[in-house]
mmCIF file of C-alpha atoms in Angstrom:
data_model
loop_
_atom_site.group_PDB
_atom_site.id
_atom_site.type_symbol
_atom_site.label_atom_id
_atom_site.label_comp_id
_atom_site.label_asym_id
_atom_site.label_seq_id
_atom_site.Cartn_x
_atom_site.Cartn_y
_atom_site.Cartn_z
ATOM 1 C CA MET Z 1 3.627 50.539 87.134
ATOM 2 C CA VAL Z 2 7.383 50.022 87.221
ATOM 3 C CA THR Z 3 8.816 46.532 86.959
ATOM 4 C CA SER Z 4 12.329 45.147 86.941
ATOM 5 C CA THR Z 5 11.344 41.966 85.089
ATOM 6 C CA LYS Z 6 11.182 41.966 81.300
ATOM 7 C CA MET Z 7 8.133 40.265 79.807
ATOM 8 C CA SER Z 8 8.979 37.311 77.610
ATOM 9 C CA TRP Z 9 7.211 36.309 74.405
ATOM 10 C CA GLU Z 10 5.969 33.215 76.241
ATOM 11 C CA PHE Z 11 4.348 35.426 78.879
ATOM 12 C CA ILE Z 12 2.822 37.871 76.368
ATOM 13 C CA ARG Z 13 1.346 35.154 74.166
ATOM 14 C CA GLN Z 14 -1.126 34.169 76.879
ATOM 15 C CA PHE Z 15 -3.033 37.324 75.912
ATOM 16 C CA ASN Z 16 -5.008 38.091 72.770
ATOM 17 C CA TYR Z 17 -7.867 40.199 71.450
ATOM 18 C CA GLN Z 18 -10.463 38.079 73.272
ATOM 19 C CA ASN Z 19 -8.307 37.666 76.381
ATOM 20 C CA PRO Z 20 -6.555 40.920 77.324
ATOM 21 C CA PRO Z 21 -4.521 41.108 80.514
ATOM 22 C CA ARG Z 22 -6.472 41.862 83.675
ATOM 23 C CA ILE Z 23 -3.261 42.939 85.391
ATOM 24 C CA CYS Z 24 -1.155 46.053 84.957
ATOM 25 C CA LEU Z 25 1.767 45.387 82.627
ATOM 26 C CA GLY Z 26 4.882 47.171 83.779
ATOM 27 C CA ARG Z 27 7.359 49.556 82.250
ATOM 28 C CA SER Z 28 11.019 50.018 83.091
ATOM 29 C CA SER Z 29 11.819 52.787 85.565
ATOM 30 C CA LYS Z 30 13.522 54.774 82.778
ATOM 31 C CA VAL Z 31 10.449 54.584 80.503
ATOM 32 C CA MET Z 32 8.135 55.396 83.406
ATOM 33 C CA GLU Z 33 10.193 58.504 84.221
ATOM 34 C CA LYS Z 34 9.931 59.666 80.590
ATOM 35 C CA TYR Z 35 6.186 59.013 80.643
ATOM 36 C CA GLU Z 36 5.717 61.084 83.808
ATOM 37 C CA VAL Z 37 7.775 63.939 82.317
ATOM 38 C CA HIS Z 38 5.681 63.810 79.130
ATOM 39 C CA LYS Z 39 2.418 63.948 81.099
ATOM 40 C CA ALA Z 40 3.740 66.856 83.183
ATOM 41 C CA GLU Z 41 4.752 68.769 80.034
ATOM 42 C CA LEU Z 42 1.295 68.281 78.547
ATOM 43 C CA SER Z 43 -0.281 69.406 81.811
ATOM 44 C CA ARG Z 44 1.920 72.523 81.923
ATOM 45 C CA GLU Z 45 0.843 73.338 78.379
ATOM 46 C CA GLN Z 46 -2.775 72.567 79.342
ATOM 47 C CA ILE Z 47 -3.081 69.877 76.683
ATOM 48 C CA ASP Z 48 -5.233 66.862 77.422
ATOM 49 C CA ILE Z 49 -3.562 63.540 76.482
ATOM 50 C CA ASN Z 50 -6.524 62.619 74.277
ATOM 51 C CA THR Z 51 -6.287 65.921 72.394
ATOM 52 C CA TYR Z 52 -2.534 65.422 71.984
ATOM 53 C CA ILE Z 53 -2.981 61.967 70.440
ATOM 54 C CA ASP Z 54 -5.843 63.075 68.209
ATOM 55 C CA ARG Z 55 -3.773 65.987 66.878
ATOM 56 C CA LYS Z 56 -0.636 63.892 66.418
ATOM 57 C CA TYR Z 57 -2.249 61.012 64.525
ATOM 58 C CA PHE Z 58 -5.524 62.191 63.006
ATOM 59 C CA LYS Z 59 -5.666 65.975 62.607
ATOM 60 C CA GLY Z 60 -6.100 66.990 59.011
ATOM 61 C CA ASN Z 61 -6.643 63.496 57.645
ATOM 62 C CA ASP Z 62 -9.436 60.973 57.454
ATOM 63 C CA LYS Z 63 -7.420 57.960 58.596
ATOM 64 C CA LYS Z 64 -9.188 55.432 60.787
ATOM 65 C CA PHE Z 65 -6.017 53.782 62.108
ATOM 66 C CA SER Z 66 -2.418 54.654 62.861
ATOM 67 C CA ILE Z 67 0.279 52.232 64.058
ATOM 68 C CA ASP Z 68 3.411 53.614 65.694
ATOM 69 C CA ASN Z 69 6.193 52.498 67.997
ATOM 70 C CA ASN Z 70 4.963 52.740 71.550
ATOM 71 C CA ILE Z 71 7.120 55.596 72.825
ATOM 72 C CA PHE Z 72 6.442 54.422 76.398
ATOM 73 C CA PRO Z 73 6.645 50.647 75.868
ATOM 74 C CA TYR Z 74 5.991 47.927 78.378
ATOM 75 C CA TYR Z 75 9.177 46.280 79.599
ATOM 76 C CA CYS Z 76 9.743 43.405 77.156
ATOM 77 C CA GLU Z 77 12.652 41.159 76.334
ATOM 78 C CA ASP Z 78 14.841 42.343 73.466
ATOM 79 C CA ASN Z 79 13.194 40.032 70.907
ATOM 80 C CA VAL Z 80 9.790 41.702 71.415
ATOM 81 C CA LYS Z 81 8.850 45.086 69.933
ATOM 82 C CA HIS Z 82 5.886 47.029 71.374
ATOM 83 C CA TYR Z 83 3.652 49.134 69.100
ATOM 84 C CA VAL Z 84 0.397 50.973 69.615
ATOM 85 C CA MET Z 85 -2.463 51.228 67.130
ATOM 86 C CA TRP Z 86 -4.534 54.385 67.571
ATOM 87 C CA ILE Z 87 -8.095 54.132 66.339
ATOM 88 C CA ASN Z 88 -10.216 56.978 65.012
ATOM 89 C CA LEU Z 89 -13.694 55.463 65.267
ATOM 90 C CA ASN Z 90 -16.713 56.637 67.199
ATOM 91 C CA ILE Z 91 -17.424 53.438 69.102
ATOM 92 C CA GLY Z 92 -19.258 54.460 72.251
ATOM 93 C CA ALA Z 93 -18.695 55.836 75.698
ATOM 94 C CA ASP Z 94 -16.378 53.159 77.088
ATOM 95 C CA ASN Z 95 -14.246 52.978 73.908
ATOM 96 C CA SER Z 96 -14.253 49.182 73.973
ATOM 97 C CA LEU Z 97 -13.801 47.771 70.494
ATOM 98 C CA GLY Z 98 -15.357 44.338 70.959
ATOM 99 C CA GLU Z 99 -15.837 41.827 68.175
ATOM 100 C CA LYS Z 100 -17.545 44.311 65.846
ATOM 101 C CA TYR Z 101 -14.202 45.709 64.650
ATOM 102 C CA HIS Z 102 -11.912 42.739 65.227
ATOM 103 C CA GLN Z 103 -11.572 41.541 61.627
ATOM 104 C CA GLU Z 104 -11.033 45.071 60.286
ATOM 105 C CA LEU Z 105 -8.325 45.734 62.900
ATOM 106 C CA ARG Z 106 -6.668 42.373 62.269
ATOM 107 C CA ASN Z 107 -6.638 42.944 58.513
ATOM 108 C CA TYR Z 108 -5.072 46.386 58.963
ATOM 109 C CA ILE Z 109 -2.336 45.024 61.223
ATOM 110 C CA CYS Z 110 -1.626 42.127 58.865
ATOM 111 C CA LYS Z 111 -1.473 44.322 55.776
ATOM 112 C CA ASN Z 112 0.584 47.127 57.331
ATOM 113 C CA MET Z 113 2.947 45.189 59.587
ATOM 114 C CA PHE Z 114 3.236 41.776 57.882
ATOM 115 C CA ASN Z 115 2.689 42.629 54.194
ATOM 116 C CA GLY Z 116 -0.463 40.510 54.241
ATOM 117 C CA ASP Z 117 1.360 37.411 55.535
ATOM 118 C CA GLU Z 118 -1.268 35.791 57.804
ATOM 119 C CA SER Z 119 1.102 32.988 58.814
ATOM 120 C CA GLY Z 120 3.820 35.438 59.863
ATOM 121 C CA MET Z 121 1.280 37.447 61.804
ATOM 122 C CA ASN Z 122 -0.156 34.366 63.521
ATOM 123 C CA ASP Z 123 3.323 33.256 64.625
ATOM 124 C CA ASN Z 124 4.789 36.623 65.594
ATOM 125 C CA CYS Z 125 2.052 39.043 66.673
ATOM 126 C CA ILE Z 126 -0.059 39.485 69.783
ATOM 127 C CA TYR Z 127 -2.510 42.358 70.058
ATOM 128 C CA PHE Z 128 -5.245 43.409 72.444
ATOM 129 C CA GLN Z 129 -7.085 46.376 73.884
ATOM 130 C CA ASN Z 130 -6.398 46.864 77.563
ATOM 131 C CA VAL Z 131 -9.405 46.490 79.829
ATOM 132 C CA PRO Z 132 -10.858 49.890 80.860
ATOM 133 C CA GLU Z 133 -9.222 49.827 84.307
ATOM 134 C CA GLN Z 134 -5.756 49.414 82.724
ATOM 135 C CA ARG Z 135 -6.015 52.157 80.080
ATOM 136 C CA SER Z 136 -3.899 55.251 80.656
ATOM 137 C CA VAL Z 137 -5.497 56.901 77.602
ATOM 138 C CA LYS Z 138 -9.202 56.503 78.121
ATOM 139 C CA CYS Z 139 -10.910 58.481 75.345
ATOM 140 C CA ILE Z 140 -9.111 57.270 72.215
ATOM 141 C CA PRO Z 141 -9.417 53.561 71.499
ATOM 142 C CA HIS Z 142 -6.106 51.840 70.927
ATOM 143 C CA LEU Z 143 -4.511 48.404 70.764
ATOM 144 C CA GLN Z 144 -1.266 47.197 72.252
ATOM 145 C CA ILE Z 145 0.637 45.260 69.581
ATOM 146 C CA PHE Z 146 3.622 43.030 70.315
ATOM 147 C CA VAL Z 147 5.764 41.635 67.522
ATOM 148 C CA ARG Z 148 8.382 38.958 67.983
ATOM 149 C CA LYS Z 149 11.547 39.707 66.013
#
């Protein structure tokens, strides 16, 4: 979905791991165009998006998690950075993470993005897994991570 309104930190902080958005969060028209081009290129090359992500982040290694800049970020105000955390766990058909993995995911984010600073993470980080209806990548579990600069 394209939007012309940037999401503020105040808006984003209403969401969390236990309360993900039930609405579609928008991207700028420029980002959405790039995303559509990327999907078309993958389709032309007959590469499934899930295969692409698996190869890019997990092929040839035994990593469970990978955090990267979201290359197709939601449209956020300039003081908010959008990341994605790809997850290489076999968690079931709907790929919903639930509470079973929450502490492990939180610890990984804290250690790798906040140098273990729980207070900094609590004040400046929001993360969640989109509900199934809002996931553009359905077969590889992933979190949306927002960090206030």
